[in-house]
mmCIF file of C-alpha atoms in Angstrom:
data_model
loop_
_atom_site.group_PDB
_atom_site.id
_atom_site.type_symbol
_atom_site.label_atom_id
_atom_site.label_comp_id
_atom_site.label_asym_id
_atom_site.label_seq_id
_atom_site.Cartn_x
_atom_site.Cartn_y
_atom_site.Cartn_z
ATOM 1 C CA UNK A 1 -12.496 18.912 9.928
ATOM 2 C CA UNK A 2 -13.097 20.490 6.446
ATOM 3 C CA UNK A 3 -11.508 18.369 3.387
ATOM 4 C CA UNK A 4 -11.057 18.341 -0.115
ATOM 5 C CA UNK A 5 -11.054 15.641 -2.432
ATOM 6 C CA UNK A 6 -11.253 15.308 -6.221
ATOM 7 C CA UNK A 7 -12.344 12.272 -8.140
ATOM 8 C CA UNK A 8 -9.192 10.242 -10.237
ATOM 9 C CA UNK A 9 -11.011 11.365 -13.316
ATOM 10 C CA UNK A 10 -8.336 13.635 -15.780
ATOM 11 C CA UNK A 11 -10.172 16.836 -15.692
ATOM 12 C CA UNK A 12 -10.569 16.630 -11.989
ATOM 13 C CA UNK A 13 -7.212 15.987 -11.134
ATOM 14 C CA UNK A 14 -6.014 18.649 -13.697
ATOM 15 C CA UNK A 15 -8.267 21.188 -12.450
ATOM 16 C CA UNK A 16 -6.751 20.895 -8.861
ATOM 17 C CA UNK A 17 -3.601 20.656 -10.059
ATOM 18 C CA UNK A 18 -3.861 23.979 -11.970
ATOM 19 C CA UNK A 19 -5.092 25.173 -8.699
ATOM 20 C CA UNK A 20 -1.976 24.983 -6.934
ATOM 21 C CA UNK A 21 0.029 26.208 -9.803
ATOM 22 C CA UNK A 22 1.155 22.652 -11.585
ATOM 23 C CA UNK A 23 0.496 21.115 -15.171
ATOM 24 C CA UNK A 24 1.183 18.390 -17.264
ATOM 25 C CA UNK A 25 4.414 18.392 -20.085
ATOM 26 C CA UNK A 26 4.376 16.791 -23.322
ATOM 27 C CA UNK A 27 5.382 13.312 -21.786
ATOM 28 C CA UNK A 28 2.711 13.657 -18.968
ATOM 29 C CA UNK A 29 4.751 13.947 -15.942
ATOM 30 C CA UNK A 30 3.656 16.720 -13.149
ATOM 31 C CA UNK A 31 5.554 20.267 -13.814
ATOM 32 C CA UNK A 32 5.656 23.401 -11.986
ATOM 33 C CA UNK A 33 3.392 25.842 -13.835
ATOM 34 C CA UNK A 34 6.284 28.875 -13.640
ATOM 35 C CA UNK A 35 9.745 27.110 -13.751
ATOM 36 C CA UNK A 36 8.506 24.484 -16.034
ATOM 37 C CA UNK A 37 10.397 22.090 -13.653
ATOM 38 C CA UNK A 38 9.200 18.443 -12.606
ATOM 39 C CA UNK A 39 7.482 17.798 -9.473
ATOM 40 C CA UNK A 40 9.441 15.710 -7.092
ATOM 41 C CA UNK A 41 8.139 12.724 -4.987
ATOM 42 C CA UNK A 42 9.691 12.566 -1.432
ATOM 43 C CA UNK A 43 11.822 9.512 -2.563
ATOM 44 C CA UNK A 44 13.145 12.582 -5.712
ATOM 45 C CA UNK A 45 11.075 10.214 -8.225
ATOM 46 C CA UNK A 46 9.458 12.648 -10.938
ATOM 47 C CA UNK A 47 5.196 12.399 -11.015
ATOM 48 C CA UNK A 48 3.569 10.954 -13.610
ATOM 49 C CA UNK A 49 0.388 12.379 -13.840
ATOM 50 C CA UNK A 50 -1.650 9.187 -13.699
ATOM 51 C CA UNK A 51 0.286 8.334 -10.563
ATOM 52 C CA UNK A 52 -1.214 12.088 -8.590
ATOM 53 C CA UNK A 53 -2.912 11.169 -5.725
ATOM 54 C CA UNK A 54 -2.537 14.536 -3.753
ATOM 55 C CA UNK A 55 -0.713 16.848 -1.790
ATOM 56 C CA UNK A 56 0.319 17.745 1.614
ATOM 57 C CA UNK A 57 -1.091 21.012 2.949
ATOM 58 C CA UNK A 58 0.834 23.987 2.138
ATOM 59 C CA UNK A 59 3.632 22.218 0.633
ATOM 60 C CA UNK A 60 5.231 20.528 -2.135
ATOM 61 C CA UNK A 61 5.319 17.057 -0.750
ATOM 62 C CA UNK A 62 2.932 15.141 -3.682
ATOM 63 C CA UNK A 63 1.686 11.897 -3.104
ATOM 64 C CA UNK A 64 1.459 8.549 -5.197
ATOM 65 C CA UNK A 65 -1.171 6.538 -5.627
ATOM 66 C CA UNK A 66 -0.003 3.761 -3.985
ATOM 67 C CA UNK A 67 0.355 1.581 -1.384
ATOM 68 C CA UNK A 68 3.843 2.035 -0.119
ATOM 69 C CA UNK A 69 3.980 6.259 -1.084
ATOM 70 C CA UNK A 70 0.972 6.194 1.412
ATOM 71 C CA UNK A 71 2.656 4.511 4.084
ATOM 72 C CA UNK A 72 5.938 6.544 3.684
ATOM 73 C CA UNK A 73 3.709 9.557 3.643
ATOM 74 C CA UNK A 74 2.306 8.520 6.990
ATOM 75 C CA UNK A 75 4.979 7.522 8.259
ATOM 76 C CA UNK A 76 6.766 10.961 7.726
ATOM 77 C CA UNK A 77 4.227 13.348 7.804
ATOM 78 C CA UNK A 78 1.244 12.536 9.986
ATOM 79 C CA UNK B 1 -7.501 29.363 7.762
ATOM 80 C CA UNK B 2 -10.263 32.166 6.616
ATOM 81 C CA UNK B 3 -13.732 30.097 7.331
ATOM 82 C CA UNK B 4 -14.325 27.558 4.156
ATOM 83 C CA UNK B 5 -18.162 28.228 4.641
ATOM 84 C CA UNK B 6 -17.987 31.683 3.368
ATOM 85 C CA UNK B 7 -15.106 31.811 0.609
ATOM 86 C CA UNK B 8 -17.699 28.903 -1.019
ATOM 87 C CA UNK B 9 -20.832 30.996 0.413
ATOM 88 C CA UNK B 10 -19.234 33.910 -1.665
ATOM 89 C CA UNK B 11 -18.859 31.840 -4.919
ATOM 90 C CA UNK B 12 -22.080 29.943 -4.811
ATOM 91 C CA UNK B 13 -24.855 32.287 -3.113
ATOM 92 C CA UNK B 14 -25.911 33.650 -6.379
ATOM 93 C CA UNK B 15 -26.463 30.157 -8.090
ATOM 94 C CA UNK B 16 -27.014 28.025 -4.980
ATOM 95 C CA UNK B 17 -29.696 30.480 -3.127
ATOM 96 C CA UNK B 18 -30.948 27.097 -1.008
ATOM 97 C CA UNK B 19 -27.645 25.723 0.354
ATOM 98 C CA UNK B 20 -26.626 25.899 4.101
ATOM 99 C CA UNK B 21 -22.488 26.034 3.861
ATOM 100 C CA UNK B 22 -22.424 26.109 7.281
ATOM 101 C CA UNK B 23 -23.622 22.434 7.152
ATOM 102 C CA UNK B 24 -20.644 21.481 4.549
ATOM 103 C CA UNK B 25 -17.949 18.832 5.839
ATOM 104 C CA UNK B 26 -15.803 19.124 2.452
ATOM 105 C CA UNK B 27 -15.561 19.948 -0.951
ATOM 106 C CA UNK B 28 -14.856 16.972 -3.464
ATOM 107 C CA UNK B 29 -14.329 18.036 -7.166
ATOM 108 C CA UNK B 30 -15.539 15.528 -9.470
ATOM 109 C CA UNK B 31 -16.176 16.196 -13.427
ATOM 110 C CA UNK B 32 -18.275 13.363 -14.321
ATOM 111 C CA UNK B 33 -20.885 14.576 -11.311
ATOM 112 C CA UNK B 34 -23.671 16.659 -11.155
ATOM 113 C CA UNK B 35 -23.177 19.701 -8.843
ATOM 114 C CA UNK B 36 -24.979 18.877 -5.521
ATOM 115 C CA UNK B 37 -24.670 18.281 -1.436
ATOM 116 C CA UNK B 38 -24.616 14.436 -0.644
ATOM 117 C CA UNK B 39 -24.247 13.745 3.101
ATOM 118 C CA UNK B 40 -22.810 17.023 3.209
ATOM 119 C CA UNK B 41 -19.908 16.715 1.599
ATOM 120 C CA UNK B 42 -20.328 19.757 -1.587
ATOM 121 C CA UNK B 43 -19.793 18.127 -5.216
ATOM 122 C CA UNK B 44 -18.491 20.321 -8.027
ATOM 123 C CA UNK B 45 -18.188 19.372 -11.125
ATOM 124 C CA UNK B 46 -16.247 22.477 -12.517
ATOM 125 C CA UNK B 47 -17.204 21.991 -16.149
ATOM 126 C CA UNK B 48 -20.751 22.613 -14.764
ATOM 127 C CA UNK B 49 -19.686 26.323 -13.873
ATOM 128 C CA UNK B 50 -18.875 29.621 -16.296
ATOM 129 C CA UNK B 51 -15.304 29.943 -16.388
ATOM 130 C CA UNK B 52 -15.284 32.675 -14.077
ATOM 131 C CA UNK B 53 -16.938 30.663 -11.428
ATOM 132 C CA UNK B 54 -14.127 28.244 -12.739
ATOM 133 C CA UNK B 55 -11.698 30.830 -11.609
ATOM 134 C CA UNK B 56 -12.876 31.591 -8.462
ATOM 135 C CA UNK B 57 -13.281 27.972 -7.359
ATOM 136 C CA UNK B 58 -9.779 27.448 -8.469
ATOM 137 C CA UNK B 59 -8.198 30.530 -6.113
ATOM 138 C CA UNK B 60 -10.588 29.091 -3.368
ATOM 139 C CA UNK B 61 -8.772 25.709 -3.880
ATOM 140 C CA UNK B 62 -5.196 27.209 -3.319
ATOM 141 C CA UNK B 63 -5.907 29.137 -0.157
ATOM 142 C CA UNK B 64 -7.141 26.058 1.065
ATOM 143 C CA UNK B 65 -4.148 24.474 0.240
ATOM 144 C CA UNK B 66 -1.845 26.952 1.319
ATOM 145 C CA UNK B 67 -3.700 27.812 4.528
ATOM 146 C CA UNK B 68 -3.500 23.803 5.836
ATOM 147 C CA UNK B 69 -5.810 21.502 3.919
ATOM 148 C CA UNK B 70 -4.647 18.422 2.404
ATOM 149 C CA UNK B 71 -5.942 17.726 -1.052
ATOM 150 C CA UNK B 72 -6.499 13.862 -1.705
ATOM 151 C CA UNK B 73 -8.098 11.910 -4.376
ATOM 152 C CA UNK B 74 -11.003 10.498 -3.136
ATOM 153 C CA UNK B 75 -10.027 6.344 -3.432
ATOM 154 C CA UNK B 76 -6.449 7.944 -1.321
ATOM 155 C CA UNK B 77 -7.959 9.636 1.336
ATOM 156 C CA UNK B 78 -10.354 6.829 1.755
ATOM 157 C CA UNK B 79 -7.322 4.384 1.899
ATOM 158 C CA UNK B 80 -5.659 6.300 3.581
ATOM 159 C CA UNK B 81 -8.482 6.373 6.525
ATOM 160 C CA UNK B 82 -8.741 2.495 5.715
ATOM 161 C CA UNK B 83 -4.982 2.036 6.523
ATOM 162 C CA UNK B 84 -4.643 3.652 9.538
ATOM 163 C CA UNK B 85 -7.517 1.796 10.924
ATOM 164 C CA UNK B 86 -6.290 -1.403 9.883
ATOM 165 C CA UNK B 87 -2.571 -0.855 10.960
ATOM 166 C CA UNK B 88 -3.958 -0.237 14.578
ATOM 167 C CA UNK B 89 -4.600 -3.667 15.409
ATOM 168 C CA UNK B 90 -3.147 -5.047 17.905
ATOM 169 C CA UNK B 91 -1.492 -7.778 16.220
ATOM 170 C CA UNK B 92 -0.359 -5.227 13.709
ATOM 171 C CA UNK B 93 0.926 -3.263 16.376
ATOM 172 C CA UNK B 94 3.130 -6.204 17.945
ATOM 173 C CA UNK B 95 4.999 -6.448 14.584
ATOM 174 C CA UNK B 96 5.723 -3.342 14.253
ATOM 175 C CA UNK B 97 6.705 -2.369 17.861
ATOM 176 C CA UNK B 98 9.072 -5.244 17.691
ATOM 177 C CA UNK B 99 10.953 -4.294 14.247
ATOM 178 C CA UNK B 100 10.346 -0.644 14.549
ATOM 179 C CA UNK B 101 13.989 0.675 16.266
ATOM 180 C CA UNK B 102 15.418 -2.237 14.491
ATOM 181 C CA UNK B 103 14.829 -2.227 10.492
ATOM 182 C CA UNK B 104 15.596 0.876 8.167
ATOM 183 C CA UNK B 105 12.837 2.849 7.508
ATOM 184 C CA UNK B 106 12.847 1.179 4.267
ATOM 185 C CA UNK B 107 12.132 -2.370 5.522
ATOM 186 C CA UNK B 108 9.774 -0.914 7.750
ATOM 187 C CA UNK B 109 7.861 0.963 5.269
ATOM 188 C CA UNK B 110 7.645 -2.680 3.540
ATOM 189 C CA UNK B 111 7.069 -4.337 6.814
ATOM 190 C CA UNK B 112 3.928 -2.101 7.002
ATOM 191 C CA UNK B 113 2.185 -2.290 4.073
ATOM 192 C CA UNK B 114 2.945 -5.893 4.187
ATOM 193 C CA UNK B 115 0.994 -6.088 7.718
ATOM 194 C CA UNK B 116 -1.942 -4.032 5.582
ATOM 195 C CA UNK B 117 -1.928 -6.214 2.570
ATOM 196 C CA UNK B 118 -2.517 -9.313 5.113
ATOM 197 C CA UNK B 119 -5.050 -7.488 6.855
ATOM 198 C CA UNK B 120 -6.941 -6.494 3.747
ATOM 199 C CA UNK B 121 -6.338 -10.474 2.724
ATOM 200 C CA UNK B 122 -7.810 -11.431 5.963
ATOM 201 C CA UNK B 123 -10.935 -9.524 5.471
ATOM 202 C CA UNK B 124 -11.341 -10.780 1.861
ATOM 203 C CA UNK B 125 -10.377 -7.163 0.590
ATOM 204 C CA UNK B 126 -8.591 -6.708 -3.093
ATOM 205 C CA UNK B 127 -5.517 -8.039 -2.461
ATOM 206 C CA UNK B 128 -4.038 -8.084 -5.870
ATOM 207 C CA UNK B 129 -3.116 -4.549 -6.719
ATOM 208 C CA UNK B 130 -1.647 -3.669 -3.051
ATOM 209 C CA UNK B 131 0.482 -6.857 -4.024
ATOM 210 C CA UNK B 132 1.635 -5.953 -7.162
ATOM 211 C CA UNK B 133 2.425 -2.164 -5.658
ATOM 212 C CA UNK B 134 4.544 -3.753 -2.984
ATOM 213 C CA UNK B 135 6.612 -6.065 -5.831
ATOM 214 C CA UNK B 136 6.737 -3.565 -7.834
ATOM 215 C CA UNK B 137 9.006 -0.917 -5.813
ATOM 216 C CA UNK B 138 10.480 -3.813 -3.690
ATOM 217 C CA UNK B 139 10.916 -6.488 -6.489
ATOM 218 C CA UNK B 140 11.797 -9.954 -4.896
ATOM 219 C CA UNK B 141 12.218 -8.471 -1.572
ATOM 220 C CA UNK B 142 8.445 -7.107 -1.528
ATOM 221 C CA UNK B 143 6.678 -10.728 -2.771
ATOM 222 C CA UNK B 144 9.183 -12.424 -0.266
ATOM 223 C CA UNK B 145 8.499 -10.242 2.826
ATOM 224 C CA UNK B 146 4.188 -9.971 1.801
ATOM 225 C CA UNK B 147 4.031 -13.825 1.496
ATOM 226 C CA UNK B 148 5.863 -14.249 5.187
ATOM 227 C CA UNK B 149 3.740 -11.916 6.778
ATOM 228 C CA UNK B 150 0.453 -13.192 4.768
ATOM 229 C CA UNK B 151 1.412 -17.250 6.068
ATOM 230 C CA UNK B 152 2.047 -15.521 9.773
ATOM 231 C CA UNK B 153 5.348 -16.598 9.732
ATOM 232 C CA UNK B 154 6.605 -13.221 11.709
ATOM 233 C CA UNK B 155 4.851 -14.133 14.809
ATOM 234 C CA UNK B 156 4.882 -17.757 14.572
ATOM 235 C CA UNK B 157 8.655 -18.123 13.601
ATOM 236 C CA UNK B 158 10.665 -14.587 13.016
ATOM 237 C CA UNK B 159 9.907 -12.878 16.189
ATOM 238 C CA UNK B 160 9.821 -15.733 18.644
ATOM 239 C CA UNK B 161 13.834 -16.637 17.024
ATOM 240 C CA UNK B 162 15.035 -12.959 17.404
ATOM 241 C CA UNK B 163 13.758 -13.301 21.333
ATOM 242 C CA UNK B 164 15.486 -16.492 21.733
ATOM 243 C CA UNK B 165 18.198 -14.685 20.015
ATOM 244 C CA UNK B 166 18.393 -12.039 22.094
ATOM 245 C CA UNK B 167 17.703 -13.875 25.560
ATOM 246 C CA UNK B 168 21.276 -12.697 26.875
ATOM 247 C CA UNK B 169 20.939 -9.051 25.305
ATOM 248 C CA UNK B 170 20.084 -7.306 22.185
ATOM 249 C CA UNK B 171 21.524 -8.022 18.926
ATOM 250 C CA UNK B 172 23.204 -4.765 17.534
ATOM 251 C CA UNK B 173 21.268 -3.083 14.512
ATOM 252 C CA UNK B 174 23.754 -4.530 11.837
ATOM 253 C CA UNK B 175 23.863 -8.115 13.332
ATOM 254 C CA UNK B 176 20.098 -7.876 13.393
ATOM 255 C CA UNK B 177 19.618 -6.342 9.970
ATOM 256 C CA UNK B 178 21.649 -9.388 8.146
ATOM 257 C CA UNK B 179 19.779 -11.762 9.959
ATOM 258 C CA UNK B 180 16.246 -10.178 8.939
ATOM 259 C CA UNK B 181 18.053 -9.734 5.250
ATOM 260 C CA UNK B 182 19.082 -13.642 5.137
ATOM 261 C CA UNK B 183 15.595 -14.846 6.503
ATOM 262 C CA UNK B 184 13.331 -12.386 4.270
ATOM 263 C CA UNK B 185 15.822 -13.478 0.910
ATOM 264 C CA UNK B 186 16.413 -17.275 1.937
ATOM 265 C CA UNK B 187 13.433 -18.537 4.331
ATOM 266 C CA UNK B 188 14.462 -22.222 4.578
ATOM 267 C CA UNK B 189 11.202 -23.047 6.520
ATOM 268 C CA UNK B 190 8.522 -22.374 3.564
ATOM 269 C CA UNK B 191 7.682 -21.963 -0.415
ATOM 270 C CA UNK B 192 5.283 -19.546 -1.661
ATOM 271 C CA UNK B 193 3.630 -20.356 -5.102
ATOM 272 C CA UNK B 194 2.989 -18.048 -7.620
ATOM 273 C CA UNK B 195 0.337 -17.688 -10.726
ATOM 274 C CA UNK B 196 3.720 -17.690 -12.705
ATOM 275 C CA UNK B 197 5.383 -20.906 -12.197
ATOM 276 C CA UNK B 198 4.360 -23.743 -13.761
ATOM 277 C CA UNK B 199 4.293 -27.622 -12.792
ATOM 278 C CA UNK B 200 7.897 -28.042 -13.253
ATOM 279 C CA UNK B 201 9.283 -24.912 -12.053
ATOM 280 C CA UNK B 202 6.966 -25.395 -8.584
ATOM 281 C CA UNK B 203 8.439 -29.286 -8.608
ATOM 282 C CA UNK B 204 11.949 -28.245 -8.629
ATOM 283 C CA UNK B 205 11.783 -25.088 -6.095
ATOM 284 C CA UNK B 206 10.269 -27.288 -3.310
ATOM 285 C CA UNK B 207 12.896 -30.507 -4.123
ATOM 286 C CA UNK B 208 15.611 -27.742 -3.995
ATOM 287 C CA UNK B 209 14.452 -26.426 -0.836
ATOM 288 C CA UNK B 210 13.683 -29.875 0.587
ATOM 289 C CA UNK B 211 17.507 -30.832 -0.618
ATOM 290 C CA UNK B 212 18.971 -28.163 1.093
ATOM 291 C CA UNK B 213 17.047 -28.804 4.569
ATOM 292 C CA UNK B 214 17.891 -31.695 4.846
ATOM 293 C CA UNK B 215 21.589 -31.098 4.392
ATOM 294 C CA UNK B 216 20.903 -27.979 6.792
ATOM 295 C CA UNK B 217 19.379 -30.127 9.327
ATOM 296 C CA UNK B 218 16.135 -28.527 9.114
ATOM 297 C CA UNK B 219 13.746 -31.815 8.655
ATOM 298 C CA UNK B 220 10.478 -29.472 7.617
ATOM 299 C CA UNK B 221 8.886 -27.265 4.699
ATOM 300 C CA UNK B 222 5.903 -25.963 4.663
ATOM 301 C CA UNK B 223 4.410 -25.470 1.038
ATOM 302 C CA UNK B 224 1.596 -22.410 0.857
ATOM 303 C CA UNK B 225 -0.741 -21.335 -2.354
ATOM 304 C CA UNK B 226 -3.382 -18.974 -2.829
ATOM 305 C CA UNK B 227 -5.868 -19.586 -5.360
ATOM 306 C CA UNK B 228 -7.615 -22.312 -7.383
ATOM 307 C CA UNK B 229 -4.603 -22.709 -9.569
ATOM 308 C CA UNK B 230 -2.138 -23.011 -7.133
ATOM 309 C CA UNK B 231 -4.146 -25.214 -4.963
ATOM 310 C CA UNK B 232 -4.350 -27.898 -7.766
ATOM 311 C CA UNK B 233 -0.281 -27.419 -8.885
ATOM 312 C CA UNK B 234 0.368 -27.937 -5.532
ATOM 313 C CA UNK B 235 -1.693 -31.132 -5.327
ATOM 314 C CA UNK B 236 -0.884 -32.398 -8.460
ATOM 315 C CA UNK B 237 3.074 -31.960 -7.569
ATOM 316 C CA UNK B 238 2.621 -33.700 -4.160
ATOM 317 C CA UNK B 239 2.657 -37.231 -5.181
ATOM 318 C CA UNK B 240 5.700 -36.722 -7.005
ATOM 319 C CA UNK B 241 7.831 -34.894 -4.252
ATOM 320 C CA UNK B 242 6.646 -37.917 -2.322
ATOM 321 C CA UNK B 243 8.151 -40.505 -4.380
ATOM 322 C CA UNK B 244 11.289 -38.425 -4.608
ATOM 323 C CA UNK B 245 11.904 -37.523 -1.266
ATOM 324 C CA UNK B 246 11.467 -39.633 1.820
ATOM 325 C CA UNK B 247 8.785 -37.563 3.744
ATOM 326 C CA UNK B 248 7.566 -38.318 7.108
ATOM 327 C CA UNK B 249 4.470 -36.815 7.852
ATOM 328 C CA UNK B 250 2.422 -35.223 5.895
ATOM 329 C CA UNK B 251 -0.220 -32.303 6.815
ATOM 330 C CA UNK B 252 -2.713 -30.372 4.304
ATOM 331 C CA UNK B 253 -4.921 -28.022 5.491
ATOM 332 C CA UNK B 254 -7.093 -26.617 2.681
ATOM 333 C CA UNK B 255 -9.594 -23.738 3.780
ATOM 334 C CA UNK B 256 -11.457 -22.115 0.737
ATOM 335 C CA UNK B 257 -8.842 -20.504 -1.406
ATOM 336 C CA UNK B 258 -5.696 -21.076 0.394
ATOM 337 C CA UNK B 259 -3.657 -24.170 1.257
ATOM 338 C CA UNK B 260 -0.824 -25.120 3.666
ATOM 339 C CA UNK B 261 0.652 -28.303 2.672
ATOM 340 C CA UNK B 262 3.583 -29.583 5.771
ATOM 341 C CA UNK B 263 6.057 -31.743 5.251
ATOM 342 C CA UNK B 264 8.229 -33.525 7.667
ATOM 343 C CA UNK B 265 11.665 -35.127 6.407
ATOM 344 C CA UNK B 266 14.316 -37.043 8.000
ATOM 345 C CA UNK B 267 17.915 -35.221 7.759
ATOM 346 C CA UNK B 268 20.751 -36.613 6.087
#
């Protein structure tokens, strides 16, 4: 199956985030690149942008890069 | 989803004339790299590129999003592949068949990465920072549940109590979940050290617990530590504990960097 991965490197993770319509605000959380709003985890924690770790195909379900997001991620969505 | 191979075929074929993208598995975009194919995975580093090539990588990037691939950090999607392989153990399995209908998903979300952070443990994996992940979104509750499941206690002692428990039917979900609560915040059988405590603190958490067993009727702790430190609080706390309380028996098993010290007590 065909993937896509970026390194945790800023301008990597920026660059796919751009890609998909998102940016960073002045206090580095995750925003919406139109409505200037902040991205949501599932658990309706705002995303830092150290913390980006991904995103679910063809939705707005962002991951954390941890331990427990990645379980609750698996848990609900694979 | 339109075919990957040609959106990057269509991008690339002017500066990459020798590349197959047929034989491409993925895309990773990483800045610090040199643009290549390694094991055929295709590595952009978009500074590398002129900003229209920028562009165009970028609107490649969304349809794949939008038309069904995931995009993962590399270290994620390689834990993430780690995780599910680890979780699929049998003996992971057992655990979590057993609580699964049972705990909230919250607990069981715990429960989990718990089982993973043992697993990882077990196989001499970086322990640490899954740790300090799990304490850090379930506080108390996440070092308390971790260290159980680490020492083996929820097949050795939880699971085999809820059976007898439920011998003459099962428990219903609130009974059960305020029994799990009261062993997961209280567990009267054990103490876990931690790089925190010192001499003292460790000395007066096991005499407490050792106190309150005995009043309890529960004639046995078992004392656990990971790590040089530990191992040597532990040891150096022993002897006192002994002259303090009258112990019974006495069992240390020490292997490497992790020790089990058992004690046995008469009851008041």
């Amino acid at each position: 199956m065909f993937s896509v991965t970026f390194d945790n490197d800023q301008e990597s993770k920026l660059f796919i985030l751009q890609s998909i319509g998102k940016e960073i605000d002045d206090e580095e959380y995750v925003i919406d690149s139109e409505t200037k709003e902040r991205v949501l985890l599932p658990n309706g924690e705002e995303l830092l942008f150290n913390d980006f770790a991904g995103v679910k195909k063809g939705s707005e379900i962002f991951i954390k890069s941890d331990i427990i997001s990645l379980v609750e991620y698996v848990n609900k969505y694979r | 989803m339109g075919n990957p191979f040609d959106k990057l075929e269509q991008i690339f074929k002017t500066t990459f004339k020798n590349i197959n993208f047929k034989n491409i598995h993925g895309v990773k975009i990483a800045s610090n790299n040199k643009t290549q194919i390694t094991n055929n995975i295709f590595i952009i580093n978009p500074k590398s590129l002129p900003p229209e090539i920028q562009g165009k990588l970028q609107d490649t990037m969304k349809e794949f999003y939008e038309e069904k691939v995931e995009l993962l950090k590399e270290d994620t999607s390689k834990q993430l592949a780690d995780y599910t392989s680890k979780i699929a153990t049998p003996e992971n399995q057992t655990v979590i068949e057993f609580f699964k209908s049972r705990l909230s998903q919250e607990d069981m979300v715990l429960l989990q990465s718990c089982l993973y952070l043992r697993t990882v443990f077990n196989n001499d994996g970086d322990y640490a920072v899954l740790k300090s992940q799990i304490v850090e979104r379930y506080h108390g509750r996440g070092a308390s549940v971790s260290n159980l499941c680490t020492a083996g206690y929820f097949e050795s002692l939880i699971i085999p109590m809820f059976q007898e428990l439920e011998r003459n039917g099962s428990l219903p979900n609130e009974v059960f979940r305020a029994i799990y609560d009261d062993i997961v915040v209280n567990y009267p059988f054990a103490v876990f050290i931690n790089q925190r405590m010192n001499s003292d603190e460790v000395e007066a958490m096991i005499m407490k617990k050792i106190e309150a067993n005995k009043k309890n009727g529960t004639p046995r702790l078992n004392i656990h530590g990971i790590g040089e430190r530990n191992i040597e609080v532990i040891l150096k706390i022993l002897t006192e504990i002994e002259k303090k309380s009258k112990i019974a028996r006495k069992k240390i098993d020490q292997s490497g960097k992790v020790i089990i010290v058992k004690l046995e007590f008469e009851p008041e």
